PDB file of C-alpha atoms in Angstrom:
ATOM      1  CA  MET A  21     115.198 117.221  95.497  1.00 54.00           C
ATOM      2  CA  SER A  22     114.347 117.656  98.117  1.00 51.00           C
ATOM      3  CA  SER A  23     114.989 119.877 101.632  1.00 43.00           C
ATOM      4  CA  MET A  24     113.616 116.974 103.831  1.00 43.00           C
ATOM      5  CA  ARG A  25     116.978 115.621 103.033  1.00 47.00           C
ATOM      6  CA  THR A  26     118.662 117.719 104.732  1.00 41.00           C
ATOM      7  CA  ARG A  27     117.100 116.262 107.478  1.00 36.00           C
ATOM      8  CA  ARG A  28     116.613 112.807 107.428  1.00 38.00           C
ATOM      9  CA  LEU A  29     120.560 111.641 107.502  1.00 38.00           C
ATOM     10  CA  ASP A  30     121.132 111.936 110.218  1.00 36.00           C
ATOM     11  CA  CYS A  31     123.747 108.982 109.779  1.00 35.00           C
ATOM     12  CA  LEU A  32     126.444 111.490 108.900  1.00 32.00           C
ATOM     13  CA  ALA A  33     127.007 110.178 105.320  1.00 37.00           C
ATOM     14  CA  GLY A  34     131.052 110.958 106.040  1.00 38.00           C
ATOM     15  CA  VAL A  35     131.607 107.239 106.057  1.00 36.00           C
ATOM     16  CA  LEU A  36     131.890 105.982 102.525  1.00 39.00           C
ATOM     17  CA  CYS A  37     134.712 105.220 100.600  1.00 36.00           C
ATOM     18  CA  ALA A  38     136.446 107.533  98.623  1.00 36.00           C
ATOM     19  CA  VAL A  39     137.661 104.976  94.924  1.00 35.00           C
ATOM     20  CA  ALA A  40     138.866 107.081  93.041  1.00 36.00           C
ATOM     21  CA  LEU A  41     140.425 111.052  92.178  1.00 35.00           C
ATOM     22  CA  ILE A  42     140.365 112.962  95.184  1.00 33.00           C
ATOM     23  CA  ALA A  43     141.172 117.145  93.954  1.00 37.00           C
ATOM     24  CA  PRO A  44     140.373 120.911  95.470  1.00 36.00           C
ATOM     25  CA  LEU A  45     137.420 122.225  95.177  1.00 38.00           C
ATOM     26  CA  ALA A  46     137.544 125.745  92.856  1.00 41.00           C
ATOM     27  CA  SER A  47     134.903 128.225  93.488  1.00 40.00           C
ATOM     28  CA  CYS A  48     135.309 132.033  93.942  1.00 40.00           C
ATOM     29  CA  THR A  49     133.698 134.798  96.189  1.00 41.00           C
ATOM     30  CA  GLN A  50     132.666 136.560  93.074  1.00 45.00           C
ATOM     31  CA  PRO A  51     129.912 136.770  91.883  1.00 51.00           C
ATOM     32  CA  ASP A  52     129.365 135.776  87.387  1.00 54.00           C
ATOM     33  CA  ALA A  53     127.923 138.606  85.765  1.00 44.00           C
ATOM     34  CA  GLN A  54     126.103 136.915  83.584  1.00 67.00           C
ATOM     35  CA  VAL A  55     123.971 134.749  85.620  1.00 83.00           C
ATOM     36  CA  GLN A  56     120.925 137.264  87.805  1.00 82.00           C
ATOM     37  CA  ALA A  57     119.887 136.554  90.750  1.00 82.00           C
ATOM     38  CA  PRO A  58     118.466 138.702  93.904  1.00 82.00           C
ATOM     39  CA  MET A  59     121.060 138.571  96.434  1.00 84.00           C
ATOM     40  CA  ALA A  60     124.587 137.731  96.857  1.00 86.00           C
ATOM     41  CA  TYR A  61     125.737 134.129  95.628  1.00 92.00           C
ATOM     42  CA  ARG A  62     129.078 132.018  94.391  1.00 93.00           C
ATOM     43  CA  VAL A  63     130.650 129.723  92.929  1.00 94.00           C
ATOM     44  CA  PHE A  64     130.740 126.751  95.279  1.00 95.00           C
ATOM     45  CA  ALA A  65     132.774 123.488  93.649  1.00 96.00           C
ATOM     46  CA  SER A  66     133.485 123.550  89.049  1.00 95.00           C
ATOM     47  CA  GLN A  67     134.735 121.398  86.624  1.00 96.00           C
ATOM     48  CA  LEU A  68     132.843 119.150  87.268  1.00 97.00           C
ATOM     49  CA  ALA A  69     131.026 116.613  84.392  1.00 98.00           C
ATOM     50  CA  GLU A  70     127.012 117.967  84.164  1.00 98.00           C
ATOM     51  CA  PRO A  71     125.723 118.192  87.535  1.00 98.00           C
ATOM     52  CA  ARG A  72     123.338 117.151  88.834  1.00 98.00           C
ATOM     53  CA  GLY A  73     121.416 115.487  91.775  1.00 98.00           C
ATOM     54  CA  LEU A  74     122.312 117.111  94.746  1.00 98.00           C
ATOM     55  CA  LEU A  75     122.474 115.649  98.290  1.00 98.00           C
ATOM     56  CA  ILE A  76     124.045 117.752 101.441  1.00 96.00           C
ATOM     57  CA  ALA A  77     123.508 115.838 104.599  1.00 89.00           C
ATOM     58  CA  PRO A  78     123.649 116.822 108.303  1.00 81.00           C
ATOM     59  CA  ASP A  79     127.513 118.237 108.304  1.00 84.00           C
ATOM     60  CA  GLY A  80     127.271 118.853 105.889  1.00 90.00           C
ATOM     61  CA  VAL A  81     128.651 116.960 103.312  1.00 96.00           C
ATOM     62  CA  MET A  82     127.813 117.756  99.316  1.00 98.00           C
ATOM     63  CA  TYR A  83     127.657 114.682  96.910  1.00 98.00           C
ATOM     64  CA  VAL A  84     126.518 114.482  93.453  1.00 98.00           C
ATOM     65  CA  ALA A  85     125.801 113.161  90.195  1.00 98.00           C
ATOM     66  CA  GLU A  86     128.603 113.768  87.237  1.00 98.00           C
ATOM     67  CA  GLN A  87     124.979 112.827  84.283  1.00 98.00           C
ATOM     68  CA  ARG A  88     128.474 112.595  81.915  1.00 97.00           C
ATOM     69  CA  SER A  89     130.981 110.988  83.261  1.00 98.00           C
ATOM     70  CA  GLY A  90     129.103 109.103  85.066  1.00 98.00           C
ATOM     71  CA  ALA A  91     130.507 109.384  87.972  1.00 98.00           C
ATOM     72  CA  ILE A  92     129.250 110.274  91.898  1.00 98.00           C
ATOM     73  CA  THR A  93     131.266 112.483  93.037  1.00 98.00           C
ATOM     74  CA  ARG A  94     131.599 113.861  97.438  1.00 97.00           C
ATOM     75  CA  ILE A  95     132.538 117.275  97.809  1.00 97.00           C
ATOM     76  CA  ASP A  96     134.259 118.055 102.063  1.00 93.00           C
ATOM     77  CA  VAL A  97     133.364 121.281 104.012  1.00 88.00           C
ATOM     78  CA  ASP A  98     137.396 121.659 103.450  1.00 84.00           C
ATOM     79  CA  GLY A  99     136.264 121.761  99.593  1.00 80.00           C
ATOM     80  CA  LYS A 100     138.149 118.671  98.898  1.00 92.00           C
ATOM     81  CA  ILE A 101     136.682 116.412  95.785  1.00 95.00           C
ATOM     82  CA  THR A 102     136.207 112.689  95.601  1.00 96.00           C
ATOM     83  CA  ARG A 103     135.129 110.328  93.588  1.00 96.00           C
ATOM     84  CA  ILE A 104     133.830 107.986  95.153  1.00 96.00           C
ATOM     85  CA  ALA A 105     131.556 105.622  92.258  1.00 97.00           C
ATOM     86  CA  GLN A 106     132.424 104.998  88.819  1.00 96.00           C
ATOM     87  CA  GLY A 107     131.623 103.855  85.677  1.00 97.00           C
ATOM     88  CA  LEU A 108     127.213 104.768  86.452  1.00 98.00           C
ATOM     89  CA  LYS A 109     125.401 105.170  83.006  1.00 98.00           C
ATOM     90  CA  SER A 110     123.122 108.914  83.236  1.00 98.00           C
ATOM     91  CA  PRO A 111     122.855 108.768  86.662  1.00 98.00           C
ATOM     92  CA  HIS A 112     120.946 111.093  87.668  1.00 98.00           C
ATOM     93  CA  ASP A 113     119.364 111.769  91.025  1.00 98.00           C
ATOM     94  CA  LEU A 114     120.716 111.111  95.051  1.00 98.00           C
ATOM     95  CA  ALA A 115     119.215 109.749  98.351  1.00 97.00           C
ATOM     96  CA  LEU A 116     120.991 108.155 101.113  1.00 94.00           C
ATOM     97  CA  ASP A 117     119.419 105.951 104.469  1.00 93.00           C
ATOM     98  CA  ALA A 118     119.857 106.488 108.295  1.00 89.00           C
ATOM     99  CA  ALA A 119     122.453 103.510 107.627  1.00 88.00           C
ATOM    100  CA  GLY A 120     124.949 105.165 105.613  1.00 88.00           C
ATOM    101  CA  ASN A 121     124.188 103.668 101.726  1.00 93.00           C
ATOM    102  CA  LEU A 122     123.896 105.904  98.929  1.00 96.00           C
ATOM    103  CA  TYR A 123     121.019 105.062  96.840  1.00 98.00           C
ATOM    104  CA  VAL A 124     120.999 107.002  92.452  1.00 98.00           C
ATOM    105  CA  ALA A 125     119.186 106.434  90.278  1.00 98.00           C
ATOM    106  CA  GLU A 126     121.107 105.480  87.415  1.00 98.00           C
ATOM    107  CA  THR A 127     118.398 106.517  83.871  1.00 98.00           C
ATOM    108  CA  ALA A 128     120.660 104.760  81.759  1.00 98.00           C
ATOM    109  CA  ALA A 129     121.025 101.240  83.447  1.00 98.00           C
ATOM    110  CA  ASP A 130     117.009 101.653  84.239  1.00 98.00           C
ATOM    111  CA  ARG A 131     117.451 100.830  87.563  1.00 98.00           C
ATOM    112  CA  ILE A 132     118.646 102.412  91.621  1.00 98.00           C
ATOM    113  CA  ALA A 133     122.325 101.852  92.534  1.00 98.00           C
ATOM    114  CA  ARG A 134     122.695 101.653  96.059  1.00 97.00           C
ATOM    115  CA  ILE A 135     126.347 102.983  97.106  1.00 97.00           C
ATOM    116  CA  ALA A 136     127.471 100.509 100.598  1.00 94.00           C
ATOM    117  CA  ARG A 137     129.262 102.457 103.068  1.00 87.00           C
ATOM    118  CA  SER A 138     131.757 100.456 102.516  1.00 89.00           C
ATOM    119  CA  GLY A 139     132.054 101.727  98.324  1.00 90.00           C
ATOM    120  CA  ALA A 140     130.446  98.411  97.250  1.00 94.00           C
ATOM    121  CA  VAL A 141     128.034  99.107  94.566  1.00 97.00           C
ATOM    122  CA  THR A 142     124.283  97.124  94.161  1.00 97.00           C
ATOM    123  CA  THR A 143     121.594  97.080  91.661  1.00 97.00           C
ATOM    124  CA  PHE A 144     118.603  97.882  94.559  1.00 96.00           C
ATOM    125  CA  ILE A 145     115.349  98.149  92.046  1.00 96.00           C
ATOM    126  CA  ALA A 146     116.071  96.751  88.606  1.00 96.00           C
ATOM    127  CA  ASP A 147     113.595  96.852  85.520  1.00 97.00           C
ATOM    128  CA  LEU A 148     112.262 100.478  85.754  1.00 98.00           C
ATOM    129  CA  GLU A 149     111.759 102.400  82.810  1.00 97.00           C
ATOM    130  CA  SER A 150     114.372 105.593  83.259  1.00 98.00           C
ATOM    131  CA  PRO A 151     114.618 106.662  86.575  1.00 98.00           C
ATOM    132  CA  VAL A 152     115.321 110.796  86.929  1.00 98.00           C
ATOM    133  CA  ASP A 153     114.135 111.242  90.445  1.00 98.00           C
ATOM    134  CA  LEU A 154     114.274 109.747  93.666  1.00 98.00           C
ATOM    135  CA  ASP A 155     114.256 110.642  97.705  1.00 97.00           C
ATOM    136  CA  PHE A 156     112.957 109.308 100.699  1.00 97.00           C
ATOM    137  CA  ALA A 157     109.979 109.808 102.550  1.00 96.00           C
ATOM    138  CA  PRO A 158     108.975 110.857 105.892  1.00 94.00           C
ATOM    139  CA  ASP A 159     107.525 106.900 106.402  1.00 94.00           C
ATOM    140  CA  GLY A 160     110.877 105.444 105.300  1.00 95.00           C
ATOM    141  CA  ASP A 161     109.565 104.379 101.854  1.00 97.00           C
ATOM    142  CA  LEU A 162     111.505 105.560  98.130  1.00 98.00           C
ATOM    143  CA  TRP A 163     109.706 108.178  96.174  1.00 98.00           C
ATOM    144  CA  VAL A 164     110.954 107.509  92.334  1.00 98.00           C
ATOM    145  CA  CYS A 165     110.180 109.462  89.407  1.00 98.00           C
ATOM    146  CA  GLU A 166     110.423 107.639  86.662  1.00 98.00           C
ATOM    147  CA  LEU A 167     110.212 109.464  83.349  1.00 97.00           C
ATOM    148  CA  THR A 168     107.642 107.713  81.004  1.00 96.00           C
ATOM    149  CA  GLY A 169     104.577 108.948  83.453  1.00 97.00           C
ATOM    150  CA  LYS A 170     105.316 106.781  87.434  1.00 97.00           C
ATOM    151  CA  VAL A 171     105.710 108.249  90.540  1.00 98.00           C
ATOM    152  CA  ARG A 172     106.233 104.830  92.622  1.00 98.00           C
ATOM    153  CA  ALA A 173     106.813 104.981  96.709  1.00 98.00           C
ATOM    154  CA  PHE A 174     109.506 101.242  97.202  1.00 97.00           C
ATOM    155  CA  SER A 175     108.677  99.720 101.129  1.00 94.00           C
ATOM    156  CA  PRO A 176     112.270  98.619 102.783  1.00 89.00           C
ATOM    157  CA  GLN A 177     111.052  95.271 101.796  1.00 85.00           C
ATOM    158  CA  GLY A 178     111.091  96.315  98.601  1.00 81.00           C
ATOM    159  CA  ARG A 179     107.103  96.063  97.768  1.00 91.00           C
ATOM    160  CA  SER A 180     105.558  98.984  95.937  1.00 95.00           C
ATOM    161  CA  ARG A 181     102.719 100.832  94.740  1.00 96.00           C
ATOM    162  CA  ASP A 182     101.944 103.078  92.350  1.00 97.00           C
ATOM    163  CA  ILE A 183     101.842 107.243  93.519  1.00 97.00           C
ATOM    164  CA  ALA A 184     101.159 109.002  90.120  1.00 97.00           C
ATOM    165  CA  GLU A 185     100.772 109.177  86.703  1.00 97.00           C
ATOM    166  CA  LEU A 186     101.718 112.535  85.058  1.00 98.00           C
ATOM    167  CA  LYS A 187     103.263 113.123  81.513  1.00 97.00           C
ATOM    168  CA  GLY A 188     107.475 112.966  82.775  1.00 97.00           C
ATOM    169  CA  PRO A 189     107.471 113.450  86.278  1.00 98.00           C
ATOM    170  CA  HIS A 190     111.151 115.401  87.111  1.00 98.00           C
ATOM    171  CA  GLY A 191     111.834 115.829  90.944  1.00 97.00           C
ATOM    172  CA  LEU A 192     109.770 115.226  93.908  1.00 97.00           C
ATOM    173  CA  ALA A 193     110.162 117.422  97.645  1.00 97.00           C
ATOM    174  CA  PHE A 194     107.915 116.387 100.814  1.00 97.00           C
ATOM    175  CA  GLY A 195     106.340 119.112 102.371  1.00 94.00           C
ATOM    176  CA  THR A 196     106.531 120.083 106.728  1.00 86.00           C
ATOM    177  CA  SER A 197     102.551 119.952 106.145  1.00 86.00           C
ATOM    178  CA  GLY A 198     102.437 116.866 104.870  1.00 90.00           C
ATOM    179  CA  THR A 199     101.579 117.782 101.296  1.00 96.00           C
ATOM    180  CA  THR A 200     104.023 116.703  98.420  1.00 98.00           C
ATOM    181  CA  TYR A 201     105.257 119.211  95.909  1.00 98.00           C
ATOM    182  CA  ILE A 202     105.687 116.771  92.277  1.00 98.00           C
ATOM    183  CA  ASN A 203     107.706 118.565  88.780  1.00 98.00           C
ATOM    184  CA  ASP A 204     105.847 117.395  85.397  1.00 98.00           C
ATOM    185  CA  TRP A 205     108.485 118.066  83.226  1.00 97.00           C
ATOM    186  CA  ARG A 206     107.025 116.754  80.035  1.00 96.00           C
ATOM    187  CA  GLY A 207     103.082 118.063  82.009  1.00 97.00           C
ATOM    188  CA  ASN A 208     104.841 122.235  82.007  1.00 97.00           C
ATOM    189  CA  LYS A 209     103.504 121.774  85.275  1.00 98.00           C
ATOM    190  CA  VAL A 210     104.477 122.122  89.335  1.00 98.00           C
ATOM    191  CA  VAL A 211     102.149 119.053  90.883  1.00 98.00           C
ATOM    192  CA  LYS A 212     101.056 118.888  94.394  1.00 97.00           C
ATOM    193  CA  LEU A 213      99.449 115.648  96.565  1.00 97.00           C
ATOM    194  CA  GLU A 214      97.351 116.501  99.568  1.00 94.00           C
ATOM    195  CA  ALA A 215      95.364 113.429 100.521  1.00 89.00           C
ATOM    196  CA  GLY A 216      96.556 110.833  97.438  1.00 88.00           C
ATOM    197  CA  GLN A 217      94.686 113.560  95.793  1.00 94.00           C
ATOM    198  CA  VAL A 218      97.065 115.393  92.622  1.00 96.00           C
ATOM    199  CA  ARG A 219      96.291 118.308  92.475  1.00 96.00           C
ATOM    200  CA  PRO A 220      97.747 121.940  89.897  1.00 96.00           C
ATOM    201  CA  PHE A 221      99.864 124.228  92.047  1.00 97.00           C
ATOM    202  CA  ALA A 222     101.724 126.232  89.550  1.00 98.00           C
ATOM    203  CA  ASP A 223     102.822 125.932  85.442  1.00 98.00           C
ATOM    204  CA  VAL A 224     105.663 125.737  84.706  1.00 98.00           C
ATOM    205  CA  ASP A 225     107.971 125.262  81.535  1.00 97.00           C
ATOM    206  CA  GLY A 226     109.970 122.072  81.630  1.00 97.00           C
ATOM    207  CA  PRO A 227     111.016 121.753  85.162  1.00 98.00           C
ATOM    208  CA  VAL A 228     113.597 119.717  87.020  1.00 97.00           C
ATOM    209  CA  GLY A 229     114.149 119.449  90.506  1.00 96.00           C
ATOM    210  CA  LEU A 230     112.383 121.103  93.134  1.00 97.00           C
ATOM    211  CA  ALA A 231     113.379 122.544  97.024  1.00 98.00           C
ATOM    212  CA  ILE A 232     111.429 123.443  99.949  1.00 97.00           C
ATOM    213  CA  GLY A 233     112.626 127.149 101.442  1.00 96.00           C
ATOM    214  CA  ARG A 234     111.847 128.034 105.373  1.00 95.00           C
ATOM    215  CA  SER A 235     108.997 130.640 104.236  1.00 95.00           C
ATOM    216  CA  GLY A 236     107.373 127.210 102.355  1.00 96.00           C
ATOM    217  CA  ASP A 237     108.108 128.861  98.722  1.00 97.00           C
ATOM    218  CA  VAL A 238     109.291 126.283  96.520  1.00 98.00           C
ATOM    219  CA  TYR A 239     112.200 127.293  93.917  1.00 98.00           C
ATOM    220  CA  VAL A 240     112.865 124.716  90.621  1.00 98.00           C
ATOM    221  CA  ALA A 241     114.822 124.640  87.666  1.00 98.00           C
ATOM    222  CA  GLN A 242     114.024 125.190  84.650  1.00 98.00           C
ATOM    223  CA  PRO A 243     117.090 124.180  82.332  1.00 98.00           C
ATOM    224  CA  GLN A 244     115.749 124.950  79.227  1.00 97.00           C
ATOM    225  CA  ALA A 245     114.867 128.390  80.155  1.00 97.00           C
ATOM    226  CA  HIS A 246     117.911 129.107  81.406  1.00 97.00           C
ATOM    227  CA  ARG A 247     116.028 130.074  85.106  1.00 97.00           C
ATOM    228  CA  VAL A 248     114.911 129.519  88.578  1.00 97.00           C
ATOM    229  CA  SER A 249     111.466 129.701  89.541  1.00 97.00           C
ATOM    230  CA  ARG A 250     110.117 130.823  93.347  1.00 97.00           C
ATOM    231  CA  ILE A 251     106.244 129.267  94.317  1.00 98.00           C
ATOM    232  CA  THR A 252     104.568 130.514  96.917  1.00 97.00           C
ATOM    233  CA  PRO A 253     102.106 128.828  98.320  1.00 96.00           C
ATOM    234  CA  ALA A 254      99.340 129.849  96.867  1.00 95.00           C
ATOM    235  CA  GLY A 255     101.024 128.917  93.227  1.00 96.00           C
ATOM    236  CA  GLN A 256     102.450 132.682  92.677  1.00 97.00           C
ATOM    237  CA  ARG A 257     105.438 132.237  90.756  1.00 97.00           C
ATOM    238  CA  SER A 258     108.498 134.949  90.576  1.00 96.00           C
ATOM    239  CA  GLU A 259     111.423 134.433  88.718  1.00 96.00           C
ATOM    240  CA  PHE A 260     114.229 133.845  91.153  1.00 96.00           C
ATOM    241  CA  ALA A 261     117.670 133.797  89.263  1.00 96.00           C
ATOM    242  CA  ARG A 262     117.835 133.644  84.849  1.00 95.00           C
ATOM    243  CA  ASP A 263     121.022 132.916  82.452  1.00 95.00           C
ATOM    244  CA  LEU A 264     122.218 130.705  84.462  1.00 97.00           C
ATOM    245  CA  LYS A 265     123.250 127.669  82.668  1.00 97.00           C
ATOM    246  CA  GLU A 266     121.392 124.788  82.175  1.00 97.00           C
ATOM    247  CA  PRO A 267     120.308 124.804  85.691  1.00 98.00           C
ATOM    248  CA  ARG A 268     118.922 121.571  87.800  1.00 98.00           C
ATOM    249  CA  ASP A 269     117.914 120.213  91.582  1.00 98.00           C
ATOM    250  CA  PRO A 270     118.606 122.924  93.649  1.00 98.00           C
ATOM    251  CA  VAL A 271     118.681 122.009  97.541  1.00 98.00           C
ATOM    252  CA  PHE A 272     119.137 124.021 100.916  1.00 97.00           C
ATOM    253  CA  ASP A 273     121.713 122.992 104.170  1.00 95.00           C
ATOM    254  CA  ARG A 274     120.825 123.057 107.145  1.00 92.00           C
ATOM    255  CA  GLN A 275     121.766 126.692 107.477  1.00 93.00           C
ATOM    256  CA  GLY A 276     118.825 127.672 105.182  1.00 94.00           C
ATOM    257  CA  ASN A 277     121.798 128.557 101.652  1.00 95.00           C
ATOM    258  CA  LEU A 278     119.977 126.813  98.126  1.00 97.00           C
ATOM    259  CA  TYR A 279     122.677 124.963  96.191  1.00 97.00           C
ATOM    260  CA  ILE A 280     121.700 125.076  92.224  1.00 98.00           C
ATOM    261  CA  ALA A 281     123.987 122.813  89.661  1.00 98.00           C
ATOM    262  CA  GLU A 282     124.759 124.317  86.771  1.00 98.00           C
ATOM    263  CA  THR A 283     125.024 121.613  84.716  1.00 98.00           C
ATOM    264  CA  LEU A 284     126.314 123.053  81.144  1.00 97.00           C
ATOM    265  CA  ALA A 285     128.616 124.533  82.513  1.00 97.00           C
ATOM    266  CA  GLY A 286     130.103 122.120  84.833  1.00 98.00           C
ATOM    267  CA  ARG A 287     129.949 123.846  88.018  1.00 97.00           C
ATOM    268  CA  ILE A 288     127.418 124.150  91.165  1.00 97.00           C
ATOM    269  CA  LEU A 289     126.524 128.112  92.514  1.00 97.00           C
ATOM    270  CA  VAL A 290     125.202 128.442  96.161  1.00 96.00           C
ATOM    271  CA  PHE A 291     123.264 130.645  97.183  1.00 96.00           C
ATOM    272  CA  SER A 292     122.865 132.986 100.357  1.00 92.00           C
ATOM    273  CA  GLY A 293     119.927 135.381 101.458  1.00 87.00           C
ATOM    274  CA  SER A 294     116.669 134.639 102.697  1.00 84.00           C
ATOM    275  CA  PHE A 295     114.237 132.112 101.560  1.00 89.00           C
TER     276      PHE A 295
END
């Protein structure tokens, strides 16, 4: 996931049609004593089936992939939870285009699914190899991380090109300066792509999902290490939060709040502070 998403979703994504369950948002204002973090946070949503792939639209609406149940879920700003699609095979990540179509990395189906504004689900890209992350680049191409090693870009016309070859890419974020950051999950590192060249950025154990704060610091989730790390633009890494239950896919909203999917706990946390 990337912080670019909150800037590119100018379609006001609240038009997607609900097809299933609507439920009240479960949240609390008191922190969980087991999670250690340097700033205030709260539970934004709970009782989710292995949430991941967080995406926030400009109006504050959040979209979530529930990996275990196969649902794609919308959380409105008034706290309403709506399943807008169900029955997907291990959905991992989400992206939204300017027309309001939602794209899903459907890992176990080896495809990118598209959910139209009408709610119809179709195949957008087939015959992939375990797609786990995706995002729209500033030029409009859809970048896809395939866990078998490739990062590829797909144009709106369907043409593809290879971007990078890693051991296990699992998350990417587009910076404002033209630098793209990519997690190499199996390689235990984050790399940066500059002028078409892949360069080392930081050593990180099992990174899954990342987001860029206003300061330029990169926030990386580490599910197996149960923590989120913060990395400066110079590559200096420090611990941001620990004792999380498999954190994944951080994302920022337009106000600068940081959301993290705590997958094993079935909830989403939101952190407020200076990022």
